PDB file of C-alpha atoms in Angstrom:
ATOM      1  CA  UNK A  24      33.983 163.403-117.821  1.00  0.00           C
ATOM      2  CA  UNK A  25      31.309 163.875-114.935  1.00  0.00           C
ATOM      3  CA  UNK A  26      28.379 164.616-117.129  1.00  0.00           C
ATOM      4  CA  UNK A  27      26.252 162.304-114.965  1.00  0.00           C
ATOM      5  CA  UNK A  28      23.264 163.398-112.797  1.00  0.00           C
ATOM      6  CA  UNK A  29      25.179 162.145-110.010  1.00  0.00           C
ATOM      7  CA  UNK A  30      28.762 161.145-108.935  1.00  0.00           C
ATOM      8  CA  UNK A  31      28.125 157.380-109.053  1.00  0.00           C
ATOM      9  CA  UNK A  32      30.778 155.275-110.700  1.00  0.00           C
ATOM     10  CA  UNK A  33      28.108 152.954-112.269  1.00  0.00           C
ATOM     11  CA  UNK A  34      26.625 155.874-114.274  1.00  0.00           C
ATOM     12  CA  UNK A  35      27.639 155.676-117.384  1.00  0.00           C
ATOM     13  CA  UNK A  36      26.853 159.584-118.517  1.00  0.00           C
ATOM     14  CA  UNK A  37      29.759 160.250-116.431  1.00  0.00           C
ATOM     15  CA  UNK A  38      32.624 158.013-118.224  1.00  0.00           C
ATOM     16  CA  UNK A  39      33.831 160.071-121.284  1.00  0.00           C
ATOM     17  CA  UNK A  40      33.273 156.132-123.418  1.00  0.00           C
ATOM     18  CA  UNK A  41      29.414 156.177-122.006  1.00  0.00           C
ATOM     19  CA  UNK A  42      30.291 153.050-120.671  1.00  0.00           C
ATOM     20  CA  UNK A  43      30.868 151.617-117.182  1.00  0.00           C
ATOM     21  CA  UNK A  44      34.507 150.574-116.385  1.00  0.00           C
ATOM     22  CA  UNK A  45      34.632 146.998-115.936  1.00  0.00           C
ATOM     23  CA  UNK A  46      37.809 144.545-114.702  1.00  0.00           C
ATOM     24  CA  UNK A  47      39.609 145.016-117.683  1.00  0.00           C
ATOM     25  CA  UNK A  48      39.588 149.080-117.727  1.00  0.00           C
ATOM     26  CA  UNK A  49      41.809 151.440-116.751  1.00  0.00           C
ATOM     27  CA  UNK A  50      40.422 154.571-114.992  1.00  0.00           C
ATOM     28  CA  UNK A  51      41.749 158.081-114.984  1.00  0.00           C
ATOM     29  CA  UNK A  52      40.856 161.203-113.298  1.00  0.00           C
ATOM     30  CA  UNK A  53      42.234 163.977-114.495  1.00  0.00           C
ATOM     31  CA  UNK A  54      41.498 167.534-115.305  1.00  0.00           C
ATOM     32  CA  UNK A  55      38.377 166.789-117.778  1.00  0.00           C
ATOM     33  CA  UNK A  56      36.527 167.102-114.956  1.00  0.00           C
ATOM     34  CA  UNK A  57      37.385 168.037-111.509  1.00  0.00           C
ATOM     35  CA  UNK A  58      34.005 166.569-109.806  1.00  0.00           C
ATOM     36  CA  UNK A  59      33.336 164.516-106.500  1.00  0.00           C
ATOM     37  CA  UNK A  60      33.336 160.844-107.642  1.00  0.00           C
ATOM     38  CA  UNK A  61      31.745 157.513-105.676  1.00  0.00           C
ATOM     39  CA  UNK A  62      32.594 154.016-106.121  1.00  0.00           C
ATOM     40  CA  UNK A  63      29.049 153.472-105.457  1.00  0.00           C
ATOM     41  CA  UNK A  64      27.533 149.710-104.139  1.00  0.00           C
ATOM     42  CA  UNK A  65      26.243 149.248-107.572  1.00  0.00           C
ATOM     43  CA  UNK A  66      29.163 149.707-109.474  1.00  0.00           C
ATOM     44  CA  UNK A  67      30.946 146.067-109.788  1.00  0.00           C
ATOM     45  CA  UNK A  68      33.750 146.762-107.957  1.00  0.00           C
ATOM     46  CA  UNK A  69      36.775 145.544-109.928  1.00  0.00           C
ATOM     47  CA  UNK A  70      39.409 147.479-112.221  1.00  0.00           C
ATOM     48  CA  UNK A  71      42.635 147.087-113.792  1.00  0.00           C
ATOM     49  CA  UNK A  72      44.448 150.459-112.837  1.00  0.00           C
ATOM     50  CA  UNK A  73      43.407 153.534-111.274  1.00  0.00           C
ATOM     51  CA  UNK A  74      45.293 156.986-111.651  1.00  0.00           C
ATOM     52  CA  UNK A  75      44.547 160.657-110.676  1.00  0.00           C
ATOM     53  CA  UNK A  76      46.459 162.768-112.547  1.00  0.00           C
ATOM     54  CA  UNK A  77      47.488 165.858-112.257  1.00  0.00           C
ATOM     55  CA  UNK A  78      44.518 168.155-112.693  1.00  0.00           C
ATOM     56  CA  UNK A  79      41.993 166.329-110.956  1.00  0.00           C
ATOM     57  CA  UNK A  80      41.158 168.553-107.745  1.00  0.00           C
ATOM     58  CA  UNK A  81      38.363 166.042-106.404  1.00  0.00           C
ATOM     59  CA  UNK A  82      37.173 163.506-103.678  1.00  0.00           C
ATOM     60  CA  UNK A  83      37.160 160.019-104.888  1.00  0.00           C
ATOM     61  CA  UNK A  84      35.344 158.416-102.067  1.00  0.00           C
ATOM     62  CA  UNK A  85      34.797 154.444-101.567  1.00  0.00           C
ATOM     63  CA  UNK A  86      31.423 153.330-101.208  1.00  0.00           C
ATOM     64  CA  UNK A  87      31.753 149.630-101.617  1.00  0.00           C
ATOM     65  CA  UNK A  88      35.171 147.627-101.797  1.00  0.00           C
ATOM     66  CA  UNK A  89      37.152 147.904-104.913  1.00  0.00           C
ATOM     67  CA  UNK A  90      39.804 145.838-106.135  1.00  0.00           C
ATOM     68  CA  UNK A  91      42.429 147.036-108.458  1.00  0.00           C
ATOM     69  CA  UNK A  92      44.230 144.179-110.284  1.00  0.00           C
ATOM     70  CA  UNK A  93      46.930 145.994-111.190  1.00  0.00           C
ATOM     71  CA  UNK A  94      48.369 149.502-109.673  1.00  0.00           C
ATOM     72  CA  UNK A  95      46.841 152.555-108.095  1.00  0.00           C
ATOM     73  CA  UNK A  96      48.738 155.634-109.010  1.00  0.00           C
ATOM     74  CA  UNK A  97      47.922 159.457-107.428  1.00  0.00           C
ATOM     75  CA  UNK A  98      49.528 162.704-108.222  1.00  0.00           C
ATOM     76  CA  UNK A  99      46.747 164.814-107.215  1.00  0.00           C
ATOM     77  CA  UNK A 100      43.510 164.779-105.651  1.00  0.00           C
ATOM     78  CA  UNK A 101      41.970 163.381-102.713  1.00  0.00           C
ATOM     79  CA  UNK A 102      41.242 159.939-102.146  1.00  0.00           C
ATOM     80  CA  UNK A 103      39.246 158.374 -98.849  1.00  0.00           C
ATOM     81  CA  UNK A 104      39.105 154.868 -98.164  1.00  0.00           C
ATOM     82  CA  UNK A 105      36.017 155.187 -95.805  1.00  0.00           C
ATOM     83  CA  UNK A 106      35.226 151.663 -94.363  1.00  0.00           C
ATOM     84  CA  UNK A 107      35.713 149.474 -97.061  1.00  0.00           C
ATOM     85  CA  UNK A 108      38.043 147.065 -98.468  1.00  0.00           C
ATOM     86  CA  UNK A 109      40.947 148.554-101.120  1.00  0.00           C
ATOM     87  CA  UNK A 110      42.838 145.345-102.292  1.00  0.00           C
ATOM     88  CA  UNK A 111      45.348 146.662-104.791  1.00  0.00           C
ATOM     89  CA  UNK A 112      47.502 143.879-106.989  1.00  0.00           C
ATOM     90  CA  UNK A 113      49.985 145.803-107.957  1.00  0.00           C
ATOM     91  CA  UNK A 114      51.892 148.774-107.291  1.00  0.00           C
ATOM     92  CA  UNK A 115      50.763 151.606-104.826  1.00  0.00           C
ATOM     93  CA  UNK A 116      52.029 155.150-105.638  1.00  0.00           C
ATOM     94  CA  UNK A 117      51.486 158.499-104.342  1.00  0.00           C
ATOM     95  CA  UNK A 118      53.529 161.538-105.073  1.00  0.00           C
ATOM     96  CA  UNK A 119      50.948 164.009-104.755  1.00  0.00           C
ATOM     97  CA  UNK A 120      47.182 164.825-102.954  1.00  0.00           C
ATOM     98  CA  UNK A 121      45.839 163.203-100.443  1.00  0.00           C
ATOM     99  CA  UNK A 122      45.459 159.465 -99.933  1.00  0.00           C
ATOM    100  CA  UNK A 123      43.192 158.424 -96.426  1.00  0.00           C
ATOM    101  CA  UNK A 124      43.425 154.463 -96.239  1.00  0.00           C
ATOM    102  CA  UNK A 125      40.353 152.544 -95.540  1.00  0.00           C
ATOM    103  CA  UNK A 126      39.747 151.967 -91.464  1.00  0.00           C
ATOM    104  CA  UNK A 127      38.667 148.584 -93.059  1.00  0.00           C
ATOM    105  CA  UNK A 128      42.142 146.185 -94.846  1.00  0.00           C
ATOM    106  CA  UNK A 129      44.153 147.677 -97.293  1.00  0.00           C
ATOM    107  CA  UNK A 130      46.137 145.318 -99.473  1.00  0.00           C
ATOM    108  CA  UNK A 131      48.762 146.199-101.738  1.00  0.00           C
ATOM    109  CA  UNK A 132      51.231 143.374-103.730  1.00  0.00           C
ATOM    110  CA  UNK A 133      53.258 145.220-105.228  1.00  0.00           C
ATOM    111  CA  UNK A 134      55.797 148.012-104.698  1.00  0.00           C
ATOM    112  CA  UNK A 135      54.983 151.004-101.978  1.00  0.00           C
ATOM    113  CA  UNK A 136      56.167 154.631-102.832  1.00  0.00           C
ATOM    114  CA  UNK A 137      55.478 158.020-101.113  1.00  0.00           C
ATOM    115  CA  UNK A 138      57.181 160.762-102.349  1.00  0.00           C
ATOM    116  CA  UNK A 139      57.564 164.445-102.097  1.00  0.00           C
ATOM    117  CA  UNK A 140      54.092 166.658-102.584  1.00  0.00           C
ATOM    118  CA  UNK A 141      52.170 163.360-101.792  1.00  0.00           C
ATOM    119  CA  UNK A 142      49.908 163.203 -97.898  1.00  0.00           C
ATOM    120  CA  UNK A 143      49.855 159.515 -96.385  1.00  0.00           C
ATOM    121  CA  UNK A 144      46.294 159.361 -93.664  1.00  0.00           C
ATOM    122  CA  UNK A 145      46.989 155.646 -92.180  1.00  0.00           C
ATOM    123  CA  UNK A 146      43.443 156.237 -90.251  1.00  0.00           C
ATOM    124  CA  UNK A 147      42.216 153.403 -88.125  1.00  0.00           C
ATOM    125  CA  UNK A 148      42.837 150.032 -90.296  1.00  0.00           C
ATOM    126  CA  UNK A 149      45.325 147.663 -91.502  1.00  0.00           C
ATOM    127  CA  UNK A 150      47.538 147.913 -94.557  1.00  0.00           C
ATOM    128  CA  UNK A 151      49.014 144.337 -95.517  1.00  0.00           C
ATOM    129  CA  UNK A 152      51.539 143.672 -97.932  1.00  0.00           C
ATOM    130  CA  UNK A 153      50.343 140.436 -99.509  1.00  0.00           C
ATOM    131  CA  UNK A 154      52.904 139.244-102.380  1.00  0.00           C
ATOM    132  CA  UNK A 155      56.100 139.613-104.014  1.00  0.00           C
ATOM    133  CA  UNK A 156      59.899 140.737-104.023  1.00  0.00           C
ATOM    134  CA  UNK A 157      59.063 144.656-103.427  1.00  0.00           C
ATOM    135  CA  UNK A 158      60.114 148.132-102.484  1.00  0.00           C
ATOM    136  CA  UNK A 159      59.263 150.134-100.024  1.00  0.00           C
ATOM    137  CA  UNK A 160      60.261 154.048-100.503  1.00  0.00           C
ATOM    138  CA  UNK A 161      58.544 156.538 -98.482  1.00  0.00           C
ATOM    139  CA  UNK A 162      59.484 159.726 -97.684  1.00  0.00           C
ATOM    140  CA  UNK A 163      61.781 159.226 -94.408  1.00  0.00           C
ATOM    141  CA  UNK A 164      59.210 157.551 -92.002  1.00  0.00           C
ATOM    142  CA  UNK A 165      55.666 155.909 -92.872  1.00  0.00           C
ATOM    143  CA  UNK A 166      53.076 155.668 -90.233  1.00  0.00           C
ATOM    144  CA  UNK A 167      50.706 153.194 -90.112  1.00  0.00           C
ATOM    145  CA  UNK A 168      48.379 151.691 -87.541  1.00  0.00           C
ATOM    146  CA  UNK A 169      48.000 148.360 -88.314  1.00  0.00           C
ATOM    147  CA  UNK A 170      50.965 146.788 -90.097  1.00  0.00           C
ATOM    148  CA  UNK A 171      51.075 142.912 -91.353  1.00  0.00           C
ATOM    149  CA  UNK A 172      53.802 141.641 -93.901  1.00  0.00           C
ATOM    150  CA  UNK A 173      51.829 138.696 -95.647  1.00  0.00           C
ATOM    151  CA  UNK A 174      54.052 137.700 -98.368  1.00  0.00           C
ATOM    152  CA  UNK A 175      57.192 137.863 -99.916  1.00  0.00           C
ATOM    153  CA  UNK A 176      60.474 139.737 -99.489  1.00  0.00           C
ATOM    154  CA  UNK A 177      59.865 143.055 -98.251  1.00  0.00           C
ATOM    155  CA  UNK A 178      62.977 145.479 -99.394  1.00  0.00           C
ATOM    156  CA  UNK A 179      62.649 149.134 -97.147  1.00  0.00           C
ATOM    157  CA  UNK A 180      64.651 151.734 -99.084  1.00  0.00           C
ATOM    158  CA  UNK A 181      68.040 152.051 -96.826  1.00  0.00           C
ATOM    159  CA  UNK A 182      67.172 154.909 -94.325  1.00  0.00           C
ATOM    160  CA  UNK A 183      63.365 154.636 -94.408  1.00  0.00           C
ATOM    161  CA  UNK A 184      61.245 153.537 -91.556  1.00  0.00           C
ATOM    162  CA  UNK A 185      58.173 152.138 -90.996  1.00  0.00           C
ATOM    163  CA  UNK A 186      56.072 152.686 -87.846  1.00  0.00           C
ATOM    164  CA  UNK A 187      53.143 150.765 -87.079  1.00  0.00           C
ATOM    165  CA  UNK A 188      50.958 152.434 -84.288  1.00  0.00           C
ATOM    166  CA  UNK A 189      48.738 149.720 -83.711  1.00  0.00           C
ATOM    167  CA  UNK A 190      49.603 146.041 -84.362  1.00  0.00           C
ATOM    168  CA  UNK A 191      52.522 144.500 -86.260  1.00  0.00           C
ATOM    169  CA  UNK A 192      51.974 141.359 -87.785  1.00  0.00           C
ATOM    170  CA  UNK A 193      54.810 139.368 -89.579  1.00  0.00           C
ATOM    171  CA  UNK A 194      53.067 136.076 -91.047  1.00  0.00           C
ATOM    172  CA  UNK A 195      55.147 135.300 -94.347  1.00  0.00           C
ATOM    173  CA  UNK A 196      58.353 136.463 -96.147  1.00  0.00           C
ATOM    174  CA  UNK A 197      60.674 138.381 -95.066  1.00  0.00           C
ATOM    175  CA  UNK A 198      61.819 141.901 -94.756  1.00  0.00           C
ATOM    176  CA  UNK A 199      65.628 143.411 -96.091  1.00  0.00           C
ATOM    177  CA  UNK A 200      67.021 146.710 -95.371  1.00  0.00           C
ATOM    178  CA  UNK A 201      65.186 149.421 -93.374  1.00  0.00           C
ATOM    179  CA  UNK A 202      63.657 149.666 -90.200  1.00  0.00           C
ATOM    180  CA  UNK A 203      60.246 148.665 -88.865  1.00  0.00           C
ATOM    181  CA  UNK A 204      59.551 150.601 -85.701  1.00  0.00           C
ATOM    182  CA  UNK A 205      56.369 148.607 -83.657  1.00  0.00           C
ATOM    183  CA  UNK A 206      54.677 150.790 -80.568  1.00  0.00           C
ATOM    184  CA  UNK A 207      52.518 148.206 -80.113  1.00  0.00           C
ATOM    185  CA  UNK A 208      51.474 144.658 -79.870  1.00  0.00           C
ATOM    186  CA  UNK A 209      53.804 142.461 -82.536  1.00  0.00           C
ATOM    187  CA  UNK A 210      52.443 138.679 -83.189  1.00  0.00           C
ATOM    188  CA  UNK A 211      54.577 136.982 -85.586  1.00  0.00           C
ATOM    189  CA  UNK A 212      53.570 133.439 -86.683  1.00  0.00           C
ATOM    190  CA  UNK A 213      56.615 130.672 -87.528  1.00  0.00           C
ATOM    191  CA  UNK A 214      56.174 130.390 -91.130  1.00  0.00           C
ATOM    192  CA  UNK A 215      57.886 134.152 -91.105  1.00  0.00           C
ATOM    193  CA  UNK A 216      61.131 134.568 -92.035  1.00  0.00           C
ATOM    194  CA  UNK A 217      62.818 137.276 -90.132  1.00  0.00           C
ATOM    195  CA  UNK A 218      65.224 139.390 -92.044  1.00  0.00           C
ATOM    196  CA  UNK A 219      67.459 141.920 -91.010  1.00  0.00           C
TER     197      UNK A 219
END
């Protein structure tokens, strides 16, 4: 609810419970309160879920790593990655605001979707798909700069592309139907693979 004296995640004044979130919380922004928010270096830096719902016209802002250990979810709102580490364990979703990755590693294990009404900043880093049979459904064509499939079978939604600016890097899985455009370096190791 934002009722803190400043916009530090570990202040509890400004969680509507009082209390810190902790690894087993959820956490929602929403229209309850539309201020600046920063996952600060002494909050502790794990969470279930995190969504920003509709209403929410702030800057959530990464100060120290976060992990999410199950899916990020935004529909409004700005998010920036800054330099830090996002590992997210489940599914990745963004249909509306603004999402600016990390220039540091983004992880993400579990399904990718962009869709209409939703802005996709790649900025400097690498985004890595980590685990798991999942989907990939942007909106046309997803740039990246750094690109690395991890993990798993990788299914791009018939149509889509992806386009890694910087380096692609195929190290496990393997990836189905789509199209994976590389305008730069590609290493691939020998315990990928392929796909078609």
């Amino acid at each position: 609810d934002g009722t803190g004296l400043t916009n530090n995640w570990s202040e509890a004044a400004n969680w509507d419970t009082g209390v810190v979130p902790g690894a087993a919380d959820t956490v929602t922004f929403n229209a309850t309160s539309i201020k600046d928010s920063i996952v600060d270096p002494a909050f502790g830096g794990t969470i279930t879920n995190l969504n920003i719902n509709s209403g929410y016209t702030g800057v959530i802002t990464l100060g120290r790593s976060l992990t999410i250990a199950g899916a990020f979810s935004q529909s409004a709102g700005a998010f920036q990655g800054s330099n830090y580490t996002l590992d997210i364990n489940g599914a990745f979703t963004v249909s509306g605001g603004v999402f600016t990755a990390p220039t540091a590693t983004m992880f993400v294990g579990g399904n990718w979707t962009h869709t209409l009404g939703g802005t996709f900043n790649a900025n400097a880093g690498t985004v890595v798909f980590d685990s798991g049979t999942d989907t990939i459904d942007v909106l046309g064509a997803e740039t990246f700069n750094n690109l690395t499939f991890a993990n798993g079978t990788k299914t791009i939604a018939l149509g889509d592309a992806l386009i890694a600016e910087g380096t692609l890097t195929l190290t496990d899985g393997s990836i189905n139907t789509g199209t994976v455009n590389a305008r730069g370096n590609i290493i691939q190791a020998s315990t990928f693979d392929g796909g078609s």
